[in-house]
Tab-separated table of C-alpha atoms in Angstrom:
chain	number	residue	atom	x	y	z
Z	1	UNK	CA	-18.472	-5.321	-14.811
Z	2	UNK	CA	-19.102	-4.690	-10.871
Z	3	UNK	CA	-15.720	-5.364	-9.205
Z	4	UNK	CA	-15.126	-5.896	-5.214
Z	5	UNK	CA	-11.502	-4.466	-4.499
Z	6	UNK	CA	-10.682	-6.273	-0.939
Z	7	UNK	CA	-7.438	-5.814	1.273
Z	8	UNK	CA	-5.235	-4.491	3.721
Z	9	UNK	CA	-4.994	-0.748	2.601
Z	10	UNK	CA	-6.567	1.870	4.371
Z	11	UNK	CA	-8.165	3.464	2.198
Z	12	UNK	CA	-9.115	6.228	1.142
Z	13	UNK	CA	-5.899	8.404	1.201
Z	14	UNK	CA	-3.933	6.941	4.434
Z	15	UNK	CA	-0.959	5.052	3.334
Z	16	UNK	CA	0.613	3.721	-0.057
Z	17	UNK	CA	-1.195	0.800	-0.876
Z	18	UNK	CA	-4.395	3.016	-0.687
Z	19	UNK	CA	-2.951	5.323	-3.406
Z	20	UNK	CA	-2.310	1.764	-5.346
Z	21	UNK	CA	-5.742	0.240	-5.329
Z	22	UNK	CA	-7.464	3.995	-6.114
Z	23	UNK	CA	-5.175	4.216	-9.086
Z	24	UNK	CA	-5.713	0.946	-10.344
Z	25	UNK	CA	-9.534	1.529	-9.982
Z	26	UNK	CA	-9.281	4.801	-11.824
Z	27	UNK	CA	-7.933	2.889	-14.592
Z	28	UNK	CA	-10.710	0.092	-14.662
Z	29	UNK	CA	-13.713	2.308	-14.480
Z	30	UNK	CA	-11.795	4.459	-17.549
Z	31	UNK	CA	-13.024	1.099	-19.225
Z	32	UNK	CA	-16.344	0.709	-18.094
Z	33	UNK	CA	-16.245	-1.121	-14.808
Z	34	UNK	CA	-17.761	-0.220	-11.405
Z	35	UNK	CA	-15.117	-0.972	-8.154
Z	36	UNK	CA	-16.304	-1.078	-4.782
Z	37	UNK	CA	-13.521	-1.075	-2.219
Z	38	UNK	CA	-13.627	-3.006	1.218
Z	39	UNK	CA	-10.525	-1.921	3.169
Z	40	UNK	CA	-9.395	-3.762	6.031
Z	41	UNK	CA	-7.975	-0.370	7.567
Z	42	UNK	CA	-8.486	3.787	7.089
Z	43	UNK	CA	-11.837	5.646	8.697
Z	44	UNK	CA	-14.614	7.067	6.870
Z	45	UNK	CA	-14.427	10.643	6.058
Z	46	UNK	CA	-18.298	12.485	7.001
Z	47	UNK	CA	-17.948	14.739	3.523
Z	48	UNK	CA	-17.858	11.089	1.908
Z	49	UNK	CA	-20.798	10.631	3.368
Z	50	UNK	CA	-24.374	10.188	1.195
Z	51	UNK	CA	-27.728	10.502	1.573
Z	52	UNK	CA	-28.508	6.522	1.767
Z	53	UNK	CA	-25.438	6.883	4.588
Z	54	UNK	CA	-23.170	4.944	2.262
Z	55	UNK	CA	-19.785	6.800	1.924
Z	56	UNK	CA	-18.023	7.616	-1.819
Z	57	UNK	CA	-14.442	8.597	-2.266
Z	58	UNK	CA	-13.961	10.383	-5.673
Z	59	UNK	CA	-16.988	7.935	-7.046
Z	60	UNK	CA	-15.895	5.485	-5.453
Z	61	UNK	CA	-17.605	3.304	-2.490
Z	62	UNK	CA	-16.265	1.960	-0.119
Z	63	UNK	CA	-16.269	-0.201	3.587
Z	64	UNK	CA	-13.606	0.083	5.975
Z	65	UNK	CA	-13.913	-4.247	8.005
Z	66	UNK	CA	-11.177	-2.875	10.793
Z	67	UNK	CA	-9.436	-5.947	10.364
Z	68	UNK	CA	-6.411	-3.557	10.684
Z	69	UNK	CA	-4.632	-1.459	13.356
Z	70	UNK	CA	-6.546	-2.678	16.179
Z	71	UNK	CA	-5.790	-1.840	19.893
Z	72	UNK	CA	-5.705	-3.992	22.746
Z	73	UNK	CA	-4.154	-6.720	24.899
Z	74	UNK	CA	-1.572	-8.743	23.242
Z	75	UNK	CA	-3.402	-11.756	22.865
Z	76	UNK	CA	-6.336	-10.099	21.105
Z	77	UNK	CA	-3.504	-8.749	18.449
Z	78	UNK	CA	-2.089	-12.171	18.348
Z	79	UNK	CA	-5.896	-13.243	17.774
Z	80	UNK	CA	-6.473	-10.673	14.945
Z	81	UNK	CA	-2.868	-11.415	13.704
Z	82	UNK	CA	-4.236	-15.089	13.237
Z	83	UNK	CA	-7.313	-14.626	11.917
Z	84	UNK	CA	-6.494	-11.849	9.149
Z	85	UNK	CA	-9.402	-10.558	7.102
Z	86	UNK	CA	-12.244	-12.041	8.525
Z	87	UNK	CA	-14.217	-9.031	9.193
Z	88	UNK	CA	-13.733	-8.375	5.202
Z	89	UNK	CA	-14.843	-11.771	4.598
Z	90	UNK	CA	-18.436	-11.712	6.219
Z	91	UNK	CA	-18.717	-8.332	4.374
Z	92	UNK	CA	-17.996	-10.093	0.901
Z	93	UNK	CA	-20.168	-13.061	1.820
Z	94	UNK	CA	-22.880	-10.127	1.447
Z	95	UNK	CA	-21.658	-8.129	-1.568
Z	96	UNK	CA	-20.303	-11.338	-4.051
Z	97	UNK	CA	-23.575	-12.273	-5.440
Z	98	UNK	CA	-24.268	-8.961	-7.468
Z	99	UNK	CA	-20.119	-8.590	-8.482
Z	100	UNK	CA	-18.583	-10.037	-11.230
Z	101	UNK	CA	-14.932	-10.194	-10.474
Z	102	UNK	CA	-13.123	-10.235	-6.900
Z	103	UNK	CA	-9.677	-8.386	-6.841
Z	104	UNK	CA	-7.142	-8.800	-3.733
Z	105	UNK	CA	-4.457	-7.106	-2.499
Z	106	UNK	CA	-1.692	-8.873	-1.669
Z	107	UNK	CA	-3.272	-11.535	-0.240
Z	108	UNK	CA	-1.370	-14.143	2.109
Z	109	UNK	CA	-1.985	-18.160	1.962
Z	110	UNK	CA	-5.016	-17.852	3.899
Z	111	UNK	CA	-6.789	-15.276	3.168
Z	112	UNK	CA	-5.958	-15.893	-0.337
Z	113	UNK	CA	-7.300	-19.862	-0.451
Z	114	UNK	CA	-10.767	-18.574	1.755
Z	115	UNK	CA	-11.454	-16.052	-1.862
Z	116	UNK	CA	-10.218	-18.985	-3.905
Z	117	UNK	CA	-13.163	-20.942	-2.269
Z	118	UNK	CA	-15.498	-17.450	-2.299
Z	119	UNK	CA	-15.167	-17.140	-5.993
Z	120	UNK	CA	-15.396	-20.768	-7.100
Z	121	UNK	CA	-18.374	-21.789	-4.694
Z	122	UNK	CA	-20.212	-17.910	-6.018
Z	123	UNK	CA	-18.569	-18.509	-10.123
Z	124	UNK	CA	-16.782	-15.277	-10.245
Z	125	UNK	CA	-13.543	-14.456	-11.570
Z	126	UNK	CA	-10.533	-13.839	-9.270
Z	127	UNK	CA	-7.724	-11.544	-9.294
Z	128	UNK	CA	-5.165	-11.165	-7.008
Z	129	UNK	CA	-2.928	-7.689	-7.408
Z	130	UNK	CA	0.715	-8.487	-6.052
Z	131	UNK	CA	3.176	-5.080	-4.943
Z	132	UNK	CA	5.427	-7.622	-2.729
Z	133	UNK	CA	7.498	-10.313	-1.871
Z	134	UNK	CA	8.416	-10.145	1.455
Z	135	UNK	CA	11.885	-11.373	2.526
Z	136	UNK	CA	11.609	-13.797	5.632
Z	137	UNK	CA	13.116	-11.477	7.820
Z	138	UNK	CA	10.644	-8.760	7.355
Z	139	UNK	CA	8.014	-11.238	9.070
Z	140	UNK	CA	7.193	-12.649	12.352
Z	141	UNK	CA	8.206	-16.236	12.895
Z	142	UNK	CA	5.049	-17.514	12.284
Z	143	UNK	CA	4.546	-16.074	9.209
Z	144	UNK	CA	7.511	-17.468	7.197
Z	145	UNK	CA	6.640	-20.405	6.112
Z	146	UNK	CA	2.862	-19.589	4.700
Z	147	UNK	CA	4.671	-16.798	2.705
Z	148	UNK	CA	7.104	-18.911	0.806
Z	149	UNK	CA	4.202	-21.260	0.536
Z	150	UNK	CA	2.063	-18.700	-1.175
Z	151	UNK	CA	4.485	-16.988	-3.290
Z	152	UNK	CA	6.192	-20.030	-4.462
Z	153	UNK	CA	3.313	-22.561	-4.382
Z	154	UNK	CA	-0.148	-20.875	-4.201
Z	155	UNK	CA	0.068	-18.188	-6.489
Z	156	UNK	CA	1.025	-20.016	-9.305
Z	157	UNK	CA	-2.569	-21.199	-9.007
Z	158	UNK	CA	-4.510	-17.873	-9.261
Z	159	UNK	CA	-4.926	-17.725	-12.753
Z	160	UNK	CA	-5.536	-13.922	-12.980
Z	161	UNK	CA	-2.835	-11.640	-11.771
Z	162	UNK	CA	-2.161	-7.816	-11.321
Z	163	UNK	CA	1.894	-7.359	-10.630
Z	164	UNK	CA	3.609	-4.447	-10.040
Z	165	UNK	CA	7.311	-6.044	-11.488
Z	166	UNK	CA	8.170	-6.954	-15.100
Z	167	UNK	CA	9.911	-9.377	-12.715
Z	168	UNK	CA	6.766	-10.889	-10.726
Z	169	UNK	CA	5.432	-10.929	-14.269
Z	170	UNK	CA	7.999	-13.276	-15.714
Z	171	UNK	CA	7.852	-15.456	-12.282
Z	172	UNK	CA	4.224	-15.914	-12.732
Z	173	UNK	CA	5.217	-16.437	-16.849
Z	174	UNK	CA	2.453	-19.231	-16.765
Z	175	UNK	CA	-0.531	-17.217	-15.461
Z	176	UNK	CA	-2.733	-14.719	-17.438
Z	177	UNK	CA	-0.794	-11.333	-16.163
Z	178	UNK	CA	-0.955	-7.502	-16.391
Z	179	UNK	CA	1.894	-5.116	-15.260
Z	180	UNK	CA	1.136	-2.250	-13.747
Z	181	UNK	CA	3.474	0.083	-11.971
Z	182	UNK	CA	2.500	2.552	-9.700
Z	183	UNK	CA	-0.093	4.761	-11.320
Z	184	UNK	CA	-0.777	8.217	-10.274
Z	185	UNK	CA	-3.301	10.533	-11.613
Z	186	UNK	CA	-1.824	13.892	-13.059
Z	187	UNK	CA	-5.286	15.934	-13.238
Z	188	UNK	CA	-4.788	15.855	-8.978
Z	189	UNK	CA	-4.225	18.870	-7.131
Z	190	UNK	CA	-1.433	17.929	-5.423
Z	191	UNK	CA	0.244	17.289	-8.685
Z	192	UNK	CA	0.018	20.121	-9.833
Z	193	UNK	CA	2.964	22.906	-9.448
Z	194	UNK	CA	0.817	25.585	-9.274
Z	195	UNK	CA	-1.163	24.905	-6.528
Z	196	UNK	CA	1.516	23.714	-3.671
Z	197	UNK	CA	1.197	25.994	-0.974
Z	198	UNK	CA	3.930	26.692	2.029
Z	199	UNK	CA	6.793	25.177	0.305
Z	200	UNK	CA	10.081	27.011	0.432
Z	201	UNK	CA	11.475	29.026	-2.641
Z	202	UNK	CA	15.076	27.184	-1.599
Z	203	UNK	CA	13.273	24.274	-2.486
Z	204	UNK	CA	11.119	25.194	-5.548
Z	205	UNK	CA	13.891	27.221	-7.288
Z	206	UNK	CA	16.628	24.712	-5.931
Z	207	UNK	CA	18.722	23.467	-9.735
Z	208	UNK	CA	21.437	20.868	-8.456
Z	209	UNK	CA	20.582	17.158	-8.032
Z	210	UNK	CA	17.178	16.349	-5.786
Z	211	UNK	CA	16.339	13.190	-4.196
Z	212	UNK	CA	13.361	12.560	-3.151
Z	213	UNK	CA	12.291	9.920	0.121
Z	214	UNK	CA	8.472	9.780	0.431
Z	215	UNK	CA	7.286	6.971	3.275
Z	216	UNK	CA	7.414	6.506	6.650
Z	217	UNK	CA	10.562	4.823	7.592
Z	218	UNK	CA	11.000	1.529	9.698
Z	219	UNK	CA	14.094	-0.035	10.315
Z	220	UNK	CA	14.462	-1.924	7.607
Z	221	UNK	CA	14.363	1.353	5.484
Z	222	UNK	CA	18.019	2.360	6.850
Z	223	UNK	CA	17.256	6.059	5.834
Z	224	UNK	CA	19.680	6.573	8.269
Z	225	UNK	CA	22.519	5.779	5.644
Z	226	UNK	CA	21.255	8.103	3.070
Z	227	UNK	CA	21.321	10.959	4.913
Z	228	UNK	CA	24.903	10.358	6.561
Z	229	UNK	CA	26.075	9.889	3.139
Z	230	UNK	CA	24.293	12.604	1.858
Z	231	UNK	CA	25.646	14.967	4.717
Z	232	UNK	CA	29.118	13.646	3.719
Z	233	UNK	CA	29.011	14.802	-0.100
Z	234	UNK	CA	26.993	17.908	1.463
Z	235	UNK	CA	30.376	18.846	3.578
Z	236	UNK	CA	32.323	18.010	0.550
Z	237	UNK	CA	30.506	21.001	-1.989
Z	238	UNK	CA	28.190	18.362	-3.780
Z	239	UNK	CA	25.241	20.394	-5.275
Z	240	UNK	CA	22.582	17.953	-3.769
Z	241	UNK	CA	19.150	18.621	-1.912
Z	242	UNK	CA	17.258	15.928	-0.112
Z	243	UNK	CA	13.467	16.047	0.695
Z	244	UNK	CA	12.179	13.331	2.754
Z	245	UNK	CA	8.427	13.494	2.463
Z	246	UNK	CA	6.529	11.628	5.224
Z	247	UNK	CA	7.751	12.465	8.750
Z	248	UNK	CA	8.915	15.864	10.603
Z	249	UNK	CA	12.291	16.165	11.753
Z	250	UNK	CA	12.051	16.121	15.187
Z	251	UNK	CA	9.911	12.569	14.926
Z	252	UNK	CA	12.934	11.177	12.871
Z	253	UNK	CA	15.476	12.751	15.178
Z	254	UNK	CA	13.229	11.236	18.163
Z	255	UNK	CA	13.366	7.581	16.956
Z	256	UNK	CA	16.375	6.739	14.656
Z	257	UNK	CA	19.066	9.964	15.988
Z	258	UNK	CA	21.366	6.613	17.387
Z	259	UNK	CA	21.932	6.290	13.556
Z	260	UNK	CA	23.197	9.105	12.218
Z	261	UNK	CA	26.778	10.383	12.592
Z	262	UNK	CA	25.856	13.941	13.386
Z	263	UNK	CA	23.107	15.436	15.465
Z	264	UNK	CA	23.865	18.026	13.219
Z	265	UNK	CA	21.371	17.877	9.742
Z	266	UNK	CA	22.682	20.257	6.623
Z	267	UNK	CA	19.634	22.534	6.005
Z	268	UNK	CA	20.019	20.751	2.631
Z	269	UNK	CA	18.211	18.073	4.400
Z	270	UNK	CA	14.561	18.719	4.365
Z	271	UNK	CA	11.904	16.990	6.088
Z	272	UNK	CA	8.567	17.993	4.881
């Protein structure tokens, strides 16, 4: 089956929910099917490039609608804010008629009722692929009450589900469900031991207890309180190394250093 995989990643390799979608596809064309991605954010890479100028990340195609990260005044952010995805939608409007199944990510109320409408009007199937459930205070005004309306109304009504959660799974108990966690491919360069380059000995050969950060932080992420308690049991002899993945030290130290208790980071503290 030909399968349109629409949302707000940017894809291909630029933040988390990129790595989700590419995993997921992985998996589906293991059984046969063909995914085309159209990402509301990312930029095209020129080696991804072809010779009909259509551009391919590891066999896969894909569109980038800019529906994301866009620059400007603040009213034409509060415009975009508004009207979420509909670059991606005049793209699908194009692409629907020769797929057979329409997967989201994450979609909100709106965007999610507008591929409601897309698939039923075009009689494809439709799949929505849920990683969150945002907490009220994560969002802007505005946006509170359309999320509790989708998560507790709407989404019961999309028949077709990818979660993430054994717990989104049970939630959604009445809809036809599949659980998959985060998927990772372990034939990838990158996960493979041999082939990391300009990483420490202290850290490769390092035997006491690792913990591992990998994101960008915002403040809701309170990495601030990890690594104050960390630096604690760290002045106390505990055997511990921590490797925050994601950000350089001096951009944390530039942003959140009001948080911590000590301008002074243990070298056990690594920011890679």
């Amino acid at each position: 089956m030909k399968i349109i995989y629409i949302g707000s990643f940017r894809f291909p390799i630029y933040d988390a929910a990129a790595s989700r979608v590419l995993n997921n596809a992985r998996a589906l064309r293991l059984y046969g099917h063909e995914v085309k991605f159209i990402s509301w954010g990312g930029k095209y890479n020129n080696q991804d490039k072809s010779d009909d100028n259509r551009f391919y990340y590891d066999g896969f195609e894909y569109v980038i609608s800019n529906d994301l990260d866009i620059k400007g005044s603040l009213w034409e952010k509060v415009k975009v804010h508004l009207l979420r995805g509909r670059n991606s939608l005049n793209l699908i409007e194009n692409e629907v008629a020769s797929s057979d199944i329409l997967i989201s990510y994450n979609a909100e109320y709106h965007f999610t009722r507008k591929l409601q409408k897309i698939a039923r009007k075009n009689k494809k199937k439709y799949v929505n692929d849920i990683t969150e459930w945002y907490s009220s205070n994560d969002l802007y005004l505005i946006d509170r009450l359309p999320n509790l309306l989708n998560m507790r109304c709407l989404q019961h009504r999309v028949k077709n589900k990818i979660v993430i959660s054994r717990y989104l799974n049970e939630y959604y108990k009445n809809t036809n469900n599949i659980v998959l966690p985060p998927l990772c491919d372990g034939q990838e360069d990158k996960w493979i031991h041999e082939n990391l380059k300009g990483i420490p000995e202290s850290i490769k050969q390092f035997n006491g207890l690792r913990i591992i950060y990998a994101g960008n932080p915002g403040k809701k992420d309170s990495l601030h309180t990890v690594i104050n308690v960390i630096q604690r049991l760290l002045d106390e002899g505990a055997n511990i190394q921590f490797l925050i993945l994601g950000m350089s030290k001096l951009n944390y130290l530039d942003k959140y250093s009001h948080f911590l208790d000590s301008q002074y980071i243990n070298e056990r503290i690594v920011f890679l």
